[in-house]
Structure formats: structure tokens, C-alpha cells
PDB file of C-alpha atoms in Angstrom:
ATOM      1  CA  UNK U   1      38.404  23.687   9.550  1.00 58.00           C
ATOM      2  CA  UNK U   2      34.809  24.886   8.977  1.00 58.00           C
ATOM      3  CA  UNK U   3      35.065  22.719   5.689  1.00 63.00           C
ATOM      4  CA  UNK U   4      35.910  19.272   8.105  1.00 54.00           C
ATOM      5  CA  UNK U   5      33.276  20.424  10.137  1.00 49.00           C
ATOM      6  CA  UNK U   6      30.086  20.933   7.139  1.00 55.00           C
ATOM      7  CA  UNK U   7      31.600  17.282   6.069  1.00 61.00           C
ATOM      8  CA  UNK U   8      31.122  15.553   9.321  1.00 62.00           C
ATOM      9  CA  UNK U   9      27.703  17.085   9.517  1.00 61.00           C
ATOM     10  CA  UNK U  10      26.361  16.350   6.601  1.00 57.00           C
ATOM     11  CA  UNK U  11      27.495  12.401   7.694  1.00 58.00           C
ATOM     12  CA  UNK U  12      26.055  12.355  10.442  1.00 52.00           C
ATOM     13  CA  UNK U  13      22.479  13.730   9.012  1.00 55.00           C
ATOM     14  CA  UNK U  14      23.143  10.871   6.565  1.00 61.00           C
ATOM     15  CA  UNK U  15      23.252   8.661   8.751  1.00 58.00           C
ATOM     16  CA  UNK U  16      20.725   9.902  11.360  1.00 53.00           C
ATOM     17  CA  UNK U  17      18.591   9.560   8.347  1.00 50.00           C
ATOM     18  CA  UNK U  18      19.602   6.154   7.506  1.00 53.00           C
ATOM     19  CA  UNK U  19      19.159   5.188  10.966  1.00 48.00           C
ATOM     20  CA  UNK U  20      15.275   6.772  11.271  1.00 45.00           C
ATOM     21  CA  UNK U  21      14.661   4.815   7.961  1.00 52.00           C
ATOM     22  CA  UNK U  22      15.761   1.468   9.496  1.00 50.00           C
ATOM     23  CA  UNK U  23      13.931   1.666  13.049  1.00 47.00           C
ATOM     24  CA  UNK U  24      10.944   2.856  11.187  1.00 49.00           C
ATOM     25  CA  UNK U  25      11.162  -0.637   9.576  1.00 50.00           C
ATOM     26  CA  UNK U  26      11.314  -2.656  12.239  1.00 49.00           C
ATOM     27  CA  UNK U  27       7.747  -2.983  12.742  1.00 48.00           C
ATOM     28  CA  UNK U  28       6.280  -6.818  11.888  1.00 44.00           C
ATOM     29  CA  UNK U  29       3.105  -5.819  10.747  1.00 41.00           C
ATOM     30  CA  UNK U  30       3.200  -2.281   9.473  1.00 37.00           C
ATOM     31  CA  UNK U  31       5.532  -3.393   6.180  1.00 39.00           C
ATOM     32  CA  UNK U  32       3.694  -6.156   3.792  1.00 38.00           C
ATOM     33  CA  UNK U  33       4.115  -5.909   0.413  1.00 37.00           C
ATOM     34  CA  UNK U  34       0.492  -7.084  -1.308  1.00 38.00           C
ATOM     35  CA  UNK U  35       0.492 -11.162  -1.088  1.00 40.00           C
ATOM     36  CA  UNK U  36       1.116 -12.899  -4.215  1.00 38.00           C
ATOM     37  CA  UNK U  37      -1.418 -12.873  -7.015  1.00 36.00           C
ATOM     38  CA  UNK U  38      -0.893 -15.930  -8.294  1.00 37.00           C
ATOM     39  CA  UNK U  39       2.277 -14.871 -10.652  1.00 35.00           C
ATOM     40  CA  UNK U  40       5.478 -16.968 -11.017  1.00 39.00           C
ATOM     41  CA  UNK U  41       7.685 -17.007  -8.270  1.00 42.00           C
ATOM     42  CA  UNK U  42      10.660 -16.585 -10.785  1.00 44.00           C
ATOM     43  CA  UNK U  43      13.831 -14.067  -8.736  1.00 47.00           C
ATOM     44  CA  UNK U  44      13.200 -10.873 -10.653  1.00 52.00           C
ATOM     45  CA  UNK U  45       9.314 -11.373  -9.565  1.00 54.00           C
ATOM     46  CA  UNK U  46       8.783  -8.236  -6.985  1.00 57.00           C
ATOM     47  CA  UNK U  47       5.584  -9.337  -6.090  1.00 58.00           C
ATOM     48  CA  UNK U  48       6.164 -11.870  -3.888  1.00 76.00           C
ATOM     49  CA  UNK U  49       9.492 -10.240  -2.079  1.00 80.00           C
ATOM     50  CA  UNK U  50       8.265 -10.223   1.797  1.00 92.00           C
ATOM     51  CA  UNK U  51       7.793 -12.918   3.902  1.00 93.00           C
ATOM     52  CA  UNK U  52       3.828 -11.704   5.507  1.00 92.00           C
ATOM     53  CA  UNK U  53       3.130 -12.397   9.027  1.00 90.00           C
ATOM     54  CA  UNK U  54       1.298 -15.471   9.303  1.00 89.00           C
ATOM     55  CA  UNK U  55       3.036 -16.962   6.328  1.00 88.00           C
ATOM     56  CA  UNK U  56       2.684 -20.895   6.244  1.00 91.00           C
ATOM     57  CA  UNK U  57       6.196 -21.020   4.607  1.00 94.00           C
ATOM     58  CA  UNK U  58       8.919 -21.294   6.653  1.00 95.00           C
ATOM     59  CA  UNK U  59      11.696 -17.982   6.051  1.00 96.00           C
ATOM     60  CA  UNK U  60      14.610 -20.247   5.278  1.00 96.00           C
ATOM     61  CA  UNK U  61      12.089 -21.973   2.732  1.00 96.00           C
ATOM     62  CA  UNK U  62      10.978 -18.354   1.580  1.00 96.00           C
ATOM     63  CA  UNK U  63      14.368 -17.338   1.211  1.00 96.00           C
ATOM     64  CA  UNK U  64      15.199 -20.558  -0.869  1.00 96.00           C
ATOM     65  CA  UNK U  65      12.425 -20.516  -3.351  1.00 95.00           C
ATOM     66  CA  UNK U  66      12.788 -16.444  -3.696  1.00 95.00           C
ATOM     67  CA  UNK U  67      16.287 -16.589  -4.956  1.00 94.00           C
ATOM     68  CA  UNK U  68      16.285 -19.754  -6.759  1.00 95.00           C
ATOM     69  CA  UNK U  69      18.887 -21.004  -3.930  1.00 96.00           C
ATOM     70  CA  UNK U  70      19.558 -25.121  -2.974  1.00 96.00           C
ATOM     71  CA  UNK U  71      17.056 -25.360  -0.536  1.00 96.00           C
ATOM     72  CA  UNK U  72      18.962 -27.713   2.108  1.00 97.00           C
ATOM     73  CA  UNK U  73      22.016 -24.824   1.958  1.00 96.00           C
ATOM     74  CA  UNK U  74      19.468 -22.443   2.848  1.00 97.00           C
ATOM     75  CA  UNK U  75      17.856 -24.559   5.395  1.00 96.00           C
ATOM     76  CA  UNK U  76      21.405 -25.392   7.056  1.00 97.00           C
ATOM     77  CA  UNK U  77      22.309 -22.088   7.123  1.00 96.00           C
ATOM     78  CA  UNK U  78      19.553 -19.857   8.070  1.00 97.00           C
ATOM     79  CA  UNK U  79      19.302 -20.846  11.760  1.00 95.00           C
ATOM     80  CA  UNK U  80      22.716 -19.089  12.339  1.00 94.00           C
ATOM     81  CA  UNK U  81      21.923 -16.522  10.817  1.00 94.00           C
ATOM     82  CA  UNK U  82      18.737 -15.603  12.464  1.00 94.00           C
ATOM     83  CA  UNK U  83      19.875 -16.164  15.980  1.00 92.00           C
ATOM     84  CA  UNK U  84      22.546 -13.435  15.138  1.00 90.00           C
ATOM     85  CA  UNK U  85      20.040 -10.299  14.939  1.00 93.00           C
ATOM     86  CA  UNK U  86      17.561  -8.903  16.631  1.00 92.00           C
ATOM     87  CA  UNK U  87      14.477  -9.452  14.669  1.00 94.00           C
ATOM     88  CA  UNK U  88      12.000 -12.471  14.052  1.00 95.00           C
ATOM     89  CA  UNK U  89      13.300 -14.952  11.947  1.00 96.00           C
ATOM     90  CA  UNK U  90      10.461 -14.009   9.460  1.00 96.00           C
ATOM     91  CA  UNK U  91      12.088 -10.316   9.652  1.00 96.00           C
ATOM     92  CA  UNK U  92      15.950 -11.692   8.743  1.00 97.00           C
ATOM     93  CA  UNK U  93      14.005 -13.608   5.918  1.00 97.00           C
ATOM     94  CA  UNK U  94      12.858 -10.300   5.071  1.00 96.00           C
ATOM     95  CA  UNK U  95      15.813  -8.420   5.558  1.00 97.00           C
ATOM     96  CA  UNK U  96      18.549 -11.088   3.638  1.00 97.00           C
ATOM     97  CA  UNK U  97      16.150 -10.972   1.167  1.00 97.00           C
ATOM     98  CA  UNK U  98      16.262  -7.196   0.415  1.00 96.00           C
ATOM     99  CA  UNK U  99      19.987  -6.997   0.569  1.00 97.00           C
ATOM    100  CA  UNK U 100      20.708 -10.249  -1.845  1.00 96.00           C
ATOM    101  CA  UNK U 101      18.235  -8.189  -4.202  1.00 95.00           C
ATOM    102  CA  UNK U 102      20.264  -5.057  -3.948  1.00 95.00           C
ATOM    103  CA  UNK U 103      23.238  -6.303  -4.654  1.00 96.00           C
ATOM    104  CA  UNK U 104      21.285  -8.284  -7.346  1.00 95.00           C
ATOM    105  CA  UNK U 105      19.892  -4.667  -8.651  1.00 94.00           C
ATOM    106  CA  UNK U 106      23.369  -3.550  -8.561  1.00 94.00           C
ATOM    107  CA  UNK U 107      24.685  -6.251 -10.901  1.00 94.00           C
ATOM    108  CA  UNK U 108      26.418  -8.539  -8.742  1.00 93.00           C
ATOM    109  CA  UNK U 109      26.027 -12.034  -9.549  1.00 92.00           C
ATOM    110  CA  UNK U 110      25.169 -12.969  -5.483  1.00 94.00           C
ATOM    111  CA  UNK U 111      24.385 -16.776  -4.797  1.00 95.00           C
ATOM    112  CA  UNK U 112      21.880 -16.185  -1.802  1.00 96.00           C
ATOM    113  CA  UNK U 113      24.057 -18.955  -0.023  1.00 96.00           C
ATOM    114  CA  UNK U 114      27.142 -16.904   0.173  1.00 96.00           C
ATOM    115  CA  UNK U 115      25.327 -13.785   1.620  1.00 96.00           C
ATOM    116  CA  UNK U 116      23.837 -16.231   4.247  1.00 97.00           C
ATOM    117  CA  UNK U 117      27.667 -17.929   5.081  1.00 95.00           C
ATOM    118  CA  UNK U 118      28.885 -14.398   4.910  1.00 92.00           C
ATOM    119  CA  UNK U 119      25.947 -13.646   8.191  1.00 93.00           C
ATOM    120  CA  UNK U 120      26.452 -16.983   9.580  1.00 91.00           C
ATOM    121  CA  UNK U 121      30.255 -16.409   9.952  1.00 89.00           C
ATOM    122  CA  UNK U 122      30.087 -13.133  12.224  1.00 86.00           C
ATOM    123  CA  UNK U 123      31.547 -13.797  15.687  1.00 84.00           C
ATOM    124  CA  UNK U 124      28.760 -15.572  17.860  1.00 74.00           C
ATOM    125  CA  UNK U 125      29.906 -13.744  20.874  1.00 73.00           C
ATOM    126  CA  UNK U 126      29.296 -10.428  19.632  1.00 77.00           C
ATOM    127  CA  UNK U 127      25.917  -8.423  20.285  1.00 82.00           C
ATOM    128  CA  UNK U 128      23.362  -8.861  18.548  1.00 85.00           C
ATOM    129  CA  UNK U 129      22.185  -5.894  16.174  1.00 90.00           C
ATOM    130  CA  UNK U 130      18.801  -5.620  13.959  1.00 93.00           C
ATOM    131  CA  UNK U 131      19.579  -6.349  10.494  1.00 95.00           C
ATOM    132  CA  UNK U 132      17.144  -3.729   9.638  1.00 95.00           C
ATOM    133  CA  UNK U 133      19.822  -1.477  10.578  1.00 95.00           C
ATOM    134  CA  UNK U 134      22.540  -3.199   8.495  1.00 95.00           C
ATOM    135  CA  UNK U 135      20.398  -3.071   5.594  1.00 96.00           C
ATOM    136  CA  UNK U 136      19.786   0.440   5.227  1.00 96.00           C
ATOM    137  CA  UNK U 137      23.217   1.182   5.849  1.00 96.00           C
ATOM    138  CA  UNK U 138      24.021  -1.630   3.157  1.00 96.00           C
ATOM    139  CA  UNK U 139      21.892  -0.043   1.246  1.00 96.00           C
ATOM    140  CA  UNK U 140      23.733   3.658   1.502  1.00 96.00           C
ATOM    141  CA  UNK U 141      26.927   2.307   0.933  1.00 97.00           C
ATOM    142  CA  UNK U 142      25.745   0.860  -2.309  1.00 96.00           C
ATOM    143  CA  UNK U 143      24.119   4.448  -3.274  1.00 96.00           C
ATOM    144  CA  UNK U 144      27.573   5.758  -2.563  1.00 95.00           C
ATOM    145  CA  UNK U 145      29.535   3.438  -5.149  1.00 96.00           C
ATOM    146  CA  UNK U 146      30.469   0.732  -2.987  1.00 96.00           C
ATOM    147  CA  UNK U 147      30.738  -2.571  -4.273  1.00 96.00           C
ATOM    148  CA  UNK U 148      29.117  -5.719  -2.038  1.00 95.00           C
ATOM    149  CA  UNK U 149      32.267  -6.814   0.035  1.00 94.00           C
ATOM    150  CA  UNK U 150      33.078  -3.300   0.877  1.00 96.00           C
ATOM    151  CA  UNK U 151      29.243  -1.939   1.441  1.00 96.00           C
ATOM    152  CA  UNK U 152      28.395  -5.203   3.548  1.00 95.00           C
ATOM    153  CA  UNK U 153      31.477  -4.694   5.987  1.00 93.00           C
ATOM    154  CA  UNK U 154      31.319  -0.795   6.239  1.00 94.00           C
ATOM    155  CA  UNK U 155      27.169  -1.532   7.153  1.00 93.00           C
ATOM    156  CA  UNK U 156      28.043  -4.494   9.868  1.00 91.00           C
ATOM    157  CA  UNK U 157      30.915  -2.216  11.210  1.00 90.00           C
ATOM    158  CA  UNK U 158      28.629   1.090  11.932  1.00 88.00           C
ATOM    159  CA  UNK U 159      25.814  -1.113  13.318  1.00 82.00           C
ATOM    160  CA  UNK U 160      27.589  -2.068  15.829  1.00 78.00           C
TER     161      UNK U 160
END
């Protein structure tokens, strides 16, 4: 019993942790990554991975270009997508962006366009939640072994 009871709170200080990480992310300004310095904009440059605030690209048009993705999928999609979380479109941009590179990082072969149908499918009627949220719990589940499908349901399922 005491060994059930260490397990579930050691979870939940995982994921009180997760959590803290997430909200403390939510900020617009306070997270820029330095703007580009003129490098290639090739998908495995890090340099150019956050959509700034006053940006003159658009974030589906970000998004497009960052992941080598057909622009007018992108485009079509991303409006769905956005007006299911929380955040500024310029933060889902942001937020797609870091969990199509994760699963990237974790060698899955990802077409950007597929995450985005994957986001744009969710129920319309539900509540909205802040991706920011869904990432970092994306992101545990991957640090815990699971692969995309798995770590991308478990991480829309707790943020809810």
C-alpha cells in the first residue's frame, strides 16, 4: 500500500512539474530564441525555430517554410488548428513547431501536415486548452519511451 502510494506521488510531482514548466511558457514575450543570423532556413537549422513577436511572417507560413511542409496544406490547415487552443496563433506556430521537432529528434519521420490534421481533427466542441500544456506533457511522454501516437494522445487526454 505505502508502495501505490510513493508511486502516485512521485506522478503527481511529475506532473506538477510538467505543468509549472508549461505555464511558465506561456508568456509571448519572455521566450525568443535569438532572430535569425542570416543562416539557411534548412529543418535541422535551430536557429530560426520560434516565431518572434512582431514577426512579418505569417505562423502558418513560419510553420511551412520551418519544416519544409507544402505551404497551401499548411495554410489550409492551420486556422483550425489555432482556433482550438488557447494561445496566439503565433504561440500554436510556436508550439506545433516544438512538438513536430521532438518527434523529429526522436526519429520519427513526421510530415508537419499530419501533426497539423492530427490538431485540426480534435472535437470542435470541446474546451479549449493551451498547447503549451500539451507540449510539455508531449514532451514527458516521449522522455518516458512513448512513441508519437501514444505520447500525443496520453498529452491531449491529461490536458484536458
Amino acid at each position: 500500500m505505502r508502495e501505490v502510494w510513493m508511486r502516485r506521488q512521485v506522478w503527481f510531482v511529475g506532473f506538477a512539474l510538467a505543468l509549472l514548466i508549461a505555464v511558465s511558457g506561456c508568456d509571448e514575450v519572455e521566450q525568443t530564441l535569438p532572430p535569425n543570423s542570416g543562416r539557411t532556413n534548412a529543418a535541422n537549422d535551430k536557429t530560426d525555430d520560434w516565431l518572434e513577436l512582431n514577426a512579418s511572417e505569417t505562423p502558418s507560413r513560419f510553420l511551412a517554410r520551418r519544416a519544409q511542409a507544402d505551404p497551401n496544406a499548411v495554410v489550409a490547415l492551420f486556422p483550425a488548428v489555432a482556433a482550438g487552443f488557447r494561445e496566439s496563433p503565433r504561440m500554436v506556430a510556436n508550439r506545433v513547431l516544438q512538438i513536430w521537432r521532438i518527434a523529429q529528434e526522436e526519429g520519427d519521420a513526421l510530415r508537419l501536415e499530419a501533426l497539423l490534421e492530427n490538431f485540426a481533427s480534435l472535437p470542435p466542441k470541446r474546451p479549449r486548452i493551451s498547447l503549451g500544456t500539451v507540449t510539455q506533457l508531449y514532451r514527458v511522454q516521449r522522455d518516458n519511451g512513448d512513441g508519437h501516437a501514444a505520447a500525443l494522445a496520453a498529452a491531449l487526454e491529461e490536458a484536458h
